[in-house]
PDB file of C-alpha atoms in Angstrom:
ATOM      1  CA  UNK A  23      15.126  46.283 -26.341  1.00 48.00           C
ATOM      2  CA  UNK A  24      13.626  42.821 -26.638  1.00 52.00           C
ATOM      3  CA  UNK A  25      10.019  42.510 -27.399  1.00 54.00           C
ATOM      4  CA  UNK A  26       7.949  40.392 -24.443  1.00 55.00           C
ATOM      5  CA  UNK A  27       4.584  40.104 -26.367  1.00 54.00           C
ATOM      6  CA  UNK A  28       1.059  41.389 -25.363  1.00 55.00           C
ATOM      7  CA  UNK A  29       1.098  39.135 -21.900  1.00 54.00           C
ATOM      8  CA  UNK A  30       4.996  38.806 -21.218  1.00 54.00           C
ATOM      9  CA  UNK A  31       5.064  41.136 -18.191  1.00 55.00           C
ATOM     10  CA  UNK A  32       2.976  39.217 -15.982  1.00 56.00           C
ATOM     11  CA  UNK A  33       5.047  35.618 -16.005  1.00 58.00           C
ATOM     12  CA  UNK A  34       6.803  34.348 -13.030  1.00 61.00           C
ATOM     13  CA  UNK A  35      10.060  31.976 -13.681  1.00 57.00           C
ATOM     14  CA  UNK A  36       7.879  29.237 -12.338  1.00 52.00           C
ATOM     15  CA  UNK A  37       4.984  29.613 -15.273  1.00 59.00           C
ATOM     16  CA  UNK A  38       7.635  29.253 -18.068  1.00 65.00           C
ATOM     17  CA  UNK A  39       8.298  25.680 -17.315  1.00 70.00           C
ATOM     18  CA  UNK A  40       6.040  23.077 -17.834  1.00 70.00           C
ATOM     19  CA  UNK A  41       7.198  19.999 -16.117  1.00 72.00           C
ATOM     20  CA  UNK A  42       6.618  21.917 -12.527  1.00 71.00           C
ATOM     21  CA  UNK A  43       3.381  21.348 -12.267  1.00 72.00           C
ATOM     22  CA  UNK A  44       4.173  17.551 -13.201  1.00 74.00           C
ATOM     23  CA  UNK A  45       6.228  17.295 -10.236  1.00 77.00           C
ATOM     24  CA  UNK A  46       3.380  18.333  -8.142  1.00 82.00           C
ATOM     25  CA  UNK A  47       1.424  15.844  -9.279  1.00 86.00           C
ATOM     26  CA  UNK A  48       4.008  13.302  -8.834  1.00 87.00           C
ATOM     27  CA  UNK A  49       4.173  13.991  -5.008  1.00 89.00           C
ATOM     28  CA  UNK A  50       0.914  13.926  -5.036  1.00 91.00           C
ATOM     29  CA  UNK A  51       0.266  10.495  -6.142  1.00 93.00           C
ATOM     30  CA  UNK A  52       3.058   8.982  -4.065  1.00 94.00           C
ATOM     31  CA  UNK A  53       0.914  10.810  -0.907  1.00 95.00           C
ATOM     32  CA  UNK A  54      -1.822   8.926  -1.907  1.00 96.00           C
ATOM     33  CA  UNK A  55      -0.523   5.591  -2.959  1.00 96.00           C
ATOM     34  CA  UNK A  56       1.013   5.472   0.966  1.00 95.00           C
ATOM     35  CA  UNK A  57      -2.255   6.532   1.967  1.00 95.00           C
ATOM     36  CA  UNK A  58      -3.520   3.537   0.490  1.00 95.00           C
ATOM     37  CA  UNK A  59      -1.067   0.830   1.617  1.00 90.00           C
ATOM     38  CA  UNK A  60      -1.628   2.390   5.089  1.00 88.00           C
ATOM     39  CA  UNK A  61      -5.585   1.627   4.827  1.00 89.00           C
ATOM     40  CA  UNK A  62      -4.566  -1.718   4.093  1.00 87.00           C
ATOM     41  CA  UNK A  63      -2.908  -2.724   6.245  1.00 79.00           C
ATOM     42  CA  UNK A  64      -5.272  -1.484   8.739  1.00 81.00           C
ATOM     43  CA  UNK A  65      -8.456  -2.735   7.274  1.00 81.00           C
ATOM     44  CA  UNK A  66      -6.847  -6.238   6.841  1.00 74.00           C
ATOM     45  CA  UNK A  67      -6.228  -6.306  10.580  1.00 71.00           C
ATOM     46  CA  UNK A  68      -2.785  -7.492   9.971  1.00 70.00           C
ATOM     47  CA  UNK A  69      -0.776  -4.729  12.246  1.00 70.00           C
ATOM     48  CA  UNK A  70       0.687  -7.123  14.145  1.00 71.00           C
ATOM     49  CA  UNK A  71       3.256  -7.847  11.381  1.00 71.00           C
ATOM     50  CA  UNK A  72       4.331  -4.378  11.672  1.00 69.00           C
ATOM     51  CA  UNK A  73       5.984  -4.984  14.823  1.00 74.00           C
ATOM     52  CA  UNK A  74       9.015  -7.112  15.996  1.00 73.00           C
ATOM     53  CA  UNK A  75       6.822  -9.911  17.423  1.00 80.00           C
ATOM     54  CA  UNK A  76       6.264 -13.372  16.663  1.00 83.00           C
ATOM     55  CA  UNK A  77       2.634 -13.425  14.992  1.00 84.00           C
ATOM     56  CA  UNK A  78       0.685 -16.741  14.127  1.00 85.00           C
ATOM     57  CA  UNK A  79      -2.592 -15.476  11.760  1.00 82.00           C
ATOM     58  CA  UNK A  80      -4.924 -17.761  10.713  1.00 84.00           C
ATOM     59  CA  UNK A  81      -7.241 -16.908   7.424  1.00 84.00           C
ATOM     60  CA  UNK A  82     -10.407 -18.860   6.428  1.00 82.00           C
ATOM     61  CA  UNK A  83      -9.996 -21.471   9.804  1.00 78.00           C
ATOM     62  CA  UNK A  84     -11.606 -24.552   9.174  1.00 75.00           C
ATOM     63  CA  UNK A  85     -12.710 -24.139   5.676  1.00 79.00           C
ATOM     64  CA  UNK A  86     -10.896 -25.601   2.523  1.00 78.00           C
ATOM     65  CA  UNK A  87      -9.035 -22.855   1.775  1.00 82.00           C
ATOM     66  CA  UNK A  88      -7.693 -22.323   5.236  1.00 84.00           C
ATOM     67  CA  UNK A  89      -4.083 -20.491   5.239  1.00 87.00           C
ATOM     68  CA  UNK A  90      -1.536 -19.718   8.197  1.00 86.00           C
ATOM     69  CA  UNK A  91       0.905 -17.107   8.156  1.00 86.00           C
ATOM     70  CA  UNK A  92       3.433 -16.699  10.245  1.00 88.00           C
ATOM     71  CA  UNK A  93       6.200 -14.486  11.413  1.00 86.00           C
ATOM     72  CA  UNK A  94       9.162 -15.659  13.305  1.00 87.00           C
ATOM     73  CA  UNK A  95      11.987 -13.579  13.975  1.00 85.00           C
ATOM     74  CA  UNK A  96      10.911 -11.263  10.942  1.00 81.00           C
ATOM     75  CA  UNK A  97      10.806 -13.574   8.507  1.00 88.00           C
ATOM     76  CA  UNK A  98       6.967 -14.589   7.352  1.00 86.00           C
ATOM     77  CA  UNK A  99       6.066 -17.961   6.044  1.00 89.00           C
ATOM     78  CA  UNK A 100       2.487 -19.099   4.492  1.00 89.00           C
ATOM     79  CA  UNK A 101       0.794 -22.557   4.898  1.00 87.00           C
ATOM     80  CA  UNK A 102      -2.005 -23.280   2.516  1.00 85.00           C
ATOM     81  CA  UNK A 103      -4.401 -25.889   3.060  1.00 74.00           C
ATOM     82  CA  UNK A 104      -4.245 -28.915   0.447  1.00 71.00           C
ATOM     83  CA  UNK A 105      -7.933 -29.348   0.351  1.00 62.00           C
ATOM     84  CA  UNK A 106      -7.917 -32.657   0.962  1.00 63.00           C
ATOM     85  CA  UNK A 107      -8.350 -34.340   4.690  1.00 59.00           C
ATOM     86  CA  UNK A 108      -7.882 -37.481   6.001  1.00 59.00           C
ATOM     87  CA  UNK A 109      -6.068 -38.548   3.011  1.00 65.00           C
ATOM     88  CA  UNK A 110      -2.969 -41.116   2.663  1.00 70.00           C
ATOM     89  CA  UNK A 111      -2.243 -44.194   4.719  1.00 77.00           C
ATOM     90  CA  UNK A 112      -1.759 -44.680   8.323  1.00 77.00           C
ATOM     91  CA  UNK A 113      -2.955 -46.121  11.516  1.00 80.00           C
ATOM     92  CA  UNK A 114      -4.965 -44.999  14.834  1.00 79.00           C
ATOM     93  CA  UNK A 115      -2.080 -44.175  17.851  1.00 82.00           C
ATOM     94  CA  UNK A 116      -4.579 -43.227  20.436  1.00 85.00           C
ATOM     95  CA  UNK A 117      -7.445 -41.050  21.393  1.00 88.00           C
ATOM     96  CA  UNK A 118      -8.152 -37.269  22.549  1.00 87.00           C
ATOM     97  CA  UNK A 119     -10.255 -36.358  25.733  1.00 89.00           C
ATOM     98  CA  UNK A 120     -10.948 -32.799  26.126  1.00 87.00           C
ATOM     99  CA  UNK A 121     -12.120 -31.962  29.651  1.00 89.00           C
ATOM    100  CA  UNK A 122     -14.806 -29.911  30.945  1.00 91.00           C
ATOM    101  CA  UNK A 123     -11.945 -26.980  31.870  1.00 91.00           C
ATOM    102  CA  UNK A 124     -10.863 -27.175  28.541  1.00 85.00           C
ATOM    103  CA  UNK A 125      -8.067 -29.056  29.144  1.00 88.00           C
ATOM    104  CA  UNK A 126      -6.794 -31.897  26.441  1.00 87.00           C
ATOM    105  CA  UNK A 127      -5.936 -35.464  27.504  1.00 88.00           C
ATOM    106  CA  UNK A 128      -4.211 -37.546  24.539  1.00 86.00           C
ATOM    107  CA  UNK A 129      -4.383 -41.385  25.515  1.00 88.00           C
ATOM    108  CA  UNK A 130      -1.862 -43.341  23.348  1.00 86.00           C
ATOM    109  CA  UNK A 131      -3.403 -46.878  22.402  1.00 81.00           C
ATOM    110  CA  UNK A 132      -1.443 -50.050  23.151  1.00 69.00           C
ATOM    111  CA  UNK A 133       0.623 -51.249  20.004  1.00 53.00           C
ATOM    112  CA  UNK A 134      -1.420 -54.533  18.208  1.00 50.00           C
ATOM    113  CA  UNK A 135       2.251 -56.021  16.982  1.00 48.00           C
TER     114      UNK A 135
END
């Protein structure tokens, strides 16, 4: 006859090991870390990427630190602005009418050479 101790009668298989209740925990932060990627996503309004269409998104438009991303037959490519405009070397080609519908007219200028 083996001797249990003054509380031996009342354990389950499940209390004797100690790493059970680390598993739980385990599963429960994976739960939460998808939780959390899922909230991103959403809150970043960047669904779109999520789904087999082409998607054009444009961050920060018109300010320096402007970026474009873009996804084209699932693959996804960012442009960052250089912070610089109007810089290097080259000459006027014509001029840009936008009409009152909305419309754009480019009017190439005649070449000076």
């Amino acid at each position: 006859m083996s001797r249990r101790g003054r509380y031996g009668s009342f354990r389950t298989p499940d209390e004797a090991d100690p790493m059970a209740n680390l598993v739980n925990l385990f599963d429960a932060a994976m739960v939460f870390a998808v939780a959390l990627m899922v909230a991103f996503v959403i809150h970043s309004r960047m669904t779109e990427f999520l789904t087999a269409k082409d998607v054009t998104y444009v961050k920060n438009a018109g300010k320096p630190d402007m970026e474009i991303i873009v996804k084209k037959e699932n693959k996804i490519t960012r442009y960052k602005s250089e912070k610089t405009s109007g810089s290097g070397k080259g000459e006027r080609v014509g001029i840009a009418y936008r009409l009152e519908n909305g419309e754009i007219i480019y009017v190439p200028e005649g070449s000076n050479k």
